[in-house]
Amino acid sequence: MCYLCISARLHLILSIRTAEIKTASPIHCEAQLLATFHGLPAMPYIGVSKLSCSYCDAYFQAYRDATKTNICTRGTHGQTGGWTCPTITGDSAVEGEVRKRVESILRGKIRKGWSDFTRPSLSPQSTTASREDNGPLDDTPWGKLSFHAQSRQQT
């Protein structure tokens, strides 16, 4: 999947949920609880029976950063699936900041994964041109990729 396709999907995931729009993906319970209890005194822990997905983990990280609170779940399994970003009602400033931070976190994960995926092979039979320097390979929409020979092991 190309970077622009992933970016479009990310935008869809983060689209604002309203009463008139039916979401195709669920709002996960831990993220919904966090949004619902925003601003209320609560324990700094939301317990659910399973580990949180990567999207919920990013949502909690963004919420903690935006509100300077320390609320968490028991951890993440690192997987993704259908997910819709919940809405924090009654506090549009925090709502906007959390969404902006979630998008930034997820874009960072996409960039890291994409740069790992597009890094040239270092095998002796590679058709990639040799380079003397370890500078950036090219300009991309997500920033500069760097070539680090020591970061990949030959198999």
mmCIF file of C-alpha atoms in Angstrom:
data_model
loop_
_atom_site.group_PDB
_atom_site.id
_atom_site.type_symbol
_atom_site.label_atom_id
_atom_site.label_comp_id
_atom_site.label_asym_id
_atom_site.label_seq_id
_atom_site.Cartn_x
_atom_site.Cartn_y
_atom_site.Cartn_z
ATOM 1 C CA MET A 1 0.000 0.000 0.000
ATOM 2 C CA CYS A 2 1.476 3.388 -0.951
ATOM 3 C CA TYR A 3 2.085 6.194 1.532
ATOM 4 C CA LEU A 4 -0.761 8.314 0.115
ATOM 5 C CA CYS A 5 -3.222 5.400 0.441
ATOM 6 C CA ILE A 6 -2.151 4.873 4.049
ATOM 7 C CA SER A 7 -2.437 8.604 4.708
ATOM 8 C CA ALA A 8 -5.964 8.658 3.238
ATOM 9 C CA ARG A 9 -6.959 5.713 5.440
ATOM 10 C CA LEU A 10 -5.483 7.501 8.459
ATOM 11 C CA HIS A 11 -7.586 10.564 7.644
ATOM 12 C CA LEU A 12 -10.684 8.368 7.397
ATOM 13 C CA ILE A 13 -9.933 6.718 10.743
ATOM 14 C CA LEU A 14 -9.601 10.123 12.400
ATOM 15 C CA SER A 15 -12.697 11.627 10.776
ATOM 16 C CA ILE A 16 -15.054 13.288 13.192
ATOM 17 C CA ARG A 17 -17.917 11.072 14.303
ATOM 18 C CA THR A 18 -21.343 12.724 14.420
ATOM 19 C CA ALA A 19 -24.856 11.475 15.072
ATOM 20 C CA GLU A 20 -25.675 11.669 11.347
ATOM 21 C CA ILE A 21 -22.687 9.592 10.217
ATOM 22 C CA LYS A 22 -22.619 5.856 10.825
ATOM 23 C CA THR A 23 -19.072 4.655 11.384
ATOM 24 C CA ALA A 24 -17.872 1.528 9.613
ATOM 25 C CA SER A 25 -15.427 0.721 12.406
ATOM 26 C CA PRO A 26 -16.125 0.485 16.132
ATOM 27 C CA ILE A 27 -15.039 2.846 18.857
ATOM 28 C CA HIS A 28 -13.063 0.653 21.218
ATOM 29 C CA CYS A 29 -14.336 0.617 24.781
ATOM 30 C CA GLU A 30 -11.177 1.907 26.491
ATOM 31 C CA ALA A 31 -10.928 4.889 24.132
ATOM 32 C CA GLN A 32 -14.658 5.626 24.554
ATOM 33 C CA LEU A 33 -14.344 5.476 28.351
ATOM 34 C CA LEU A 34 -11.391 7.857 28.259
ATOM 35 C CA ALA A 35 -13.320 10.331 26.090
ATOM 36 C CA THR A 36 -16.457 10.005 28.235
ATOM 37 C CA PHE A 37 -14.667 10.538 31.545
ATOM 38 C CA HIS A 38 -12.618 13.502 30.283
ATOM 39 C CA GLY A 39 -12.525 16.201 32.924
ATOM 40 C CA LEU A 40 -14.050 14.037 35.660
ATOM 41 C CA PRO A 41 -12.110 12.796 38.677
ATOM 42 C CA ALA A 42 -11.202 9.194 37.938
ATOM 43 C CA MET A 43 -8.613 6.541 38.631
ATOM 44 C CA PRO A 44 -5.547 6.905 36.360
ATOM 45 C CA TYR A 45 -6.186 3.467 34.900
ATOM 46 C CA ILE A 46 -8.821 2.038 32.562
ATOM 47 C CA GLY A 47 -9.002 -1.715 32.878
ATOM 48 C CA VAL A 48 -10.212 -3.892 30.027
ATOM 49 C CA SER A 49 -9.993 -7.656 29.603
ATOM 50 C CA LYS A 50 -7.601 -7.518 26.635
ATOM 51 C CA LEU A 51 -4.516 -5.534 25.757
ATOM 52 C CA SER A 52 -5.260 -2.382 23.758
ATOM 53 C CA CYS A 53 -4.670 -2.120 20.014
ATOM 54 C CA SER A 54 -2.053 0.227 18.549
ATOM 55 C CA TYR A 55 -4.692 2.855 17.741
ATOM 56 C CA CYS A 56 -5.976 2.944 21.328
ATOM 57 C CA ASP A 57 -2.395 3.059 22.582
ATOM 58 C CA ALA A 58 -1.743 6.094 20.351
ATOM 59 C CA TYR A 59 -5.018 7.678 21.555
ATOM 60 C CA PHE A 60 -4.028 7.277 25.212
ATOM 61 C CA GLN A 61 -0.545 8.650 24.519
ATOM 62 C CA ALA A 62 -2.034 11.649 22.695
ATOM 63 C CA TYR A 63 -4.559 12.235 25.498
ATOM 64 C CA ARG A 64 -1.822 12.091 28.160
ATOM 65 C CA ASP A 65 0.330 14.535 26.192
ATOM 66 C CA ALA A 66 -2.558 16.937 25.482
ATOM 67 C CA THR A 67 -3.995 16.969 29.008
ATOM 68 C CA LYS A 68 -0.811 16.421 31.039
ATOM 69 C CA THR A 69 -2.506 13.539 32.870
ATOM 70 C CA ASN A 70 -1.168 10.068 33.498
ATOM 71 C CA ILE A 71 -3.992 7.708 32.584
ATOM 72 C CA CYS A 72 -3.296 4.363 30.960
ATOM 73 C CA THR A 73 -4.384 0.823 30.187
ATOM 74 C CA ARG A 74 -2.439 -2.338 30.941
ATOM 75 C CA GLY A 75 -0.596 -2.145 27.615
ATOM 76 C CA THR A 76 -0.854 -2.879 23.915
ATOM 77 C CA HIS A 77 -0.573 -6.002 21.778
ATOM 78 C CA GLY A 78 0.665 -3.821 18.904
ATOM 79 C CA GLN A 79 -1.921 -4.957 16.378
ATOM 80 C CA THR A 80 -4.431 -2.893 14.431
ATOM 81 C CA GLY A 81 -7.924 -3.472 13.132
ATOM 82 C CA GLY A 82 -11.063 -1.451 12.606
ATOM 83 C CA TRP A 83 -11.026 1.659 14.781
ATOM 84 C CA THR A 84 -12.761 5.012 14.996
ATOM 85 C CA CYS A 85 -11.457 7.907 17.052
ATOM 86 C CA PRO A 86 -13.949 8.809 19.802
ATOM 87 C CA THR A 87 -15.192 12.356 20.328
ATOM 88 C CA ILE A 88 -14.480 14.282 23.515
ATOM 89 C CA THR A 89 -17.676 16.294 23.871
ATOM 90 C CA GLY A 90 -17.749 19.636 25.629
ATOM 91 C CA ASP A 91 -14.047 20.466 25.222
ATOM 92 C CA SER A 92 -13.261 21.285 21.611
ATOM 93 C CA ALA A 93 -9.741 22.518 22.450
ATOM 94 C CA VAL A 94 -8.699 19.177 23.962
ATOM 95 C CA GLU A 95 -10.629 17.281 21.269
ATOM 96 C CA GLY A 96 -8.696 19.054 18.519
ATOM 97 C CA GLU A 97 -5.352 18.686 20.277
ATOM 98 C CA VAL A 98 -5.843 14.962 20.939
ATOM 99 C CA ARG A 99 -6.827 14.297 17.313
ATOM 100 C CA LYS A 100 -3.829 16.283 16.058
ATOM 101 C CA ARG A 101 -1.500 14.307 18.330
ATOM 102 C CA VAL A 102 -3.042 10.925 17.394
ATOM 103 C CA GLU A 103 -2.541 11.750 13.731
ATOM 104 C CA SER A 104 1.061 12.796 14.386
ATOM 105 C CA ILE A 105 1.806 9.588 16.330
ATOM 106 C CA LEU A 106 0.272 7.378 13.627
ATOM 107 C CA ARG A 107 2.015 9.251 10.813
ATOM 108 C CA GLY A 108 5.312 8.756 12.662
ATOM 109 C CA LYS A 109 4.659 5.019 12.858
ATOM 110 C CA ILE A 110 3.804 4.952 9.138
ATOM 111 C CA ARG A 111 6.998 6.873 8.274
ATOM 112 C CA LYS A 112 9.135 4.517 10.335
ATOM 113 C CA GLY A 113 7.538 1.428 8.798
ATOM 114 C CA TRP A 114 7.710 2.868 5.288
ATOM 115 C CA SER A 115 11.358 3.841 5.635
ATOM 116 C CA ASP A 116 12.196 0.336 6.924
ATOM 117 C CA PHE A 117 10.263 -1.166 3.990
ATOM 118 C CA THR A 118 11.875 1.039 1.314
ATOM 119 C CA ARG A 119 15.458 0.843 2.593
ATOM 120 C CA PRO A 120 17.641 -0.680 -0.139
ATOM 121 C CA SER A 121 18.961 -4.202 0.262
ATOM 122 C CA LEU A 122 22.560 -4.566 1.363
ATOM 123 C CA SER A 123 23.047 -8.024 -0.099
ATOM 124 C CA PRO A 124 26.098 -8.442 -2.352
ATOM 125 C CA GLN A 125 23.777 -9.196 -5.293
ATOM 126 C CA SER A 126 21.850 -5.956 -4.883
ATOM 127 C CA THR A 127 21.302 -3.788 -7.950
ATOM 128 C CA THR A 128 21.284 -0.666 -5.781
ATOM 129 C CA ALA A 129 24.033 1.775 -6.738
ATOM 130 C CA SER A 130 26.992 1.967 -4.366
ATOM 131 C CA ARG A 131 27.369 5.075 -2.278
ATOM 132 C CA GLU A 132 30.350 6.523 -0.482
ATOM 133 C CA ASP A 133 28.348 8.625 1.985
ATOM 134 C CA ASN A 134 25.539 7.733 4.346
ATOM 135 C CA GLY A 135 23.473 10.826 3.516
ATOM 136 C CA PRO A 136 19.777 11.025 2.627
ATOM 137 C CA LEU A 137 18.596 8.961 -0.320
ATOM 138 C CA ASP A 138 15.919 11.340 -1.587
ATOM 139 C CA ASP A 139 13.219 13.812 -0.674
ATOM 140 C CA THR A 140 9.905 12.133 0.066
ATOM 141 C CA PRO A 141 6.523 13.413 1.253
ATOM 142 C CA TRP A 142 7.299 12.059 4.734
ATOM 143 C CA GLY A 143 10.838 13.394 5.113
ATOM 144 C CA LYS A 144 14.295 12.204 4.273
ATOM 145 C CA LEU A 145 15.269 8.555 4.371
ATOM 146 C CA SER A 146 18.747 7.782 5.622
ATOM 147 C CA PHE A 147 21.012 4.970 4.533
ATOM 148 C CA HIS A 148 22.704 3.245 7.471
ATOM 149 C CA ALA A 149 24.660 0.154 6.472
ATOM 150 C CA GLN A 150 25.159 -0.901 10.077
ATOM 151 C CA SER A 151 21.411 -0.991 10.813
ATOM 152 C CA ARG A 152 20.642 -4.040 8.613
ATOM 153 C CA GLN A 153 22.169 -7.474 9.064
ATOM 154 C CA GLN A 154 22.958 -9.616 6.072
ATOM 155 C CA THR A 155 21.195 -12.963 6.039
#
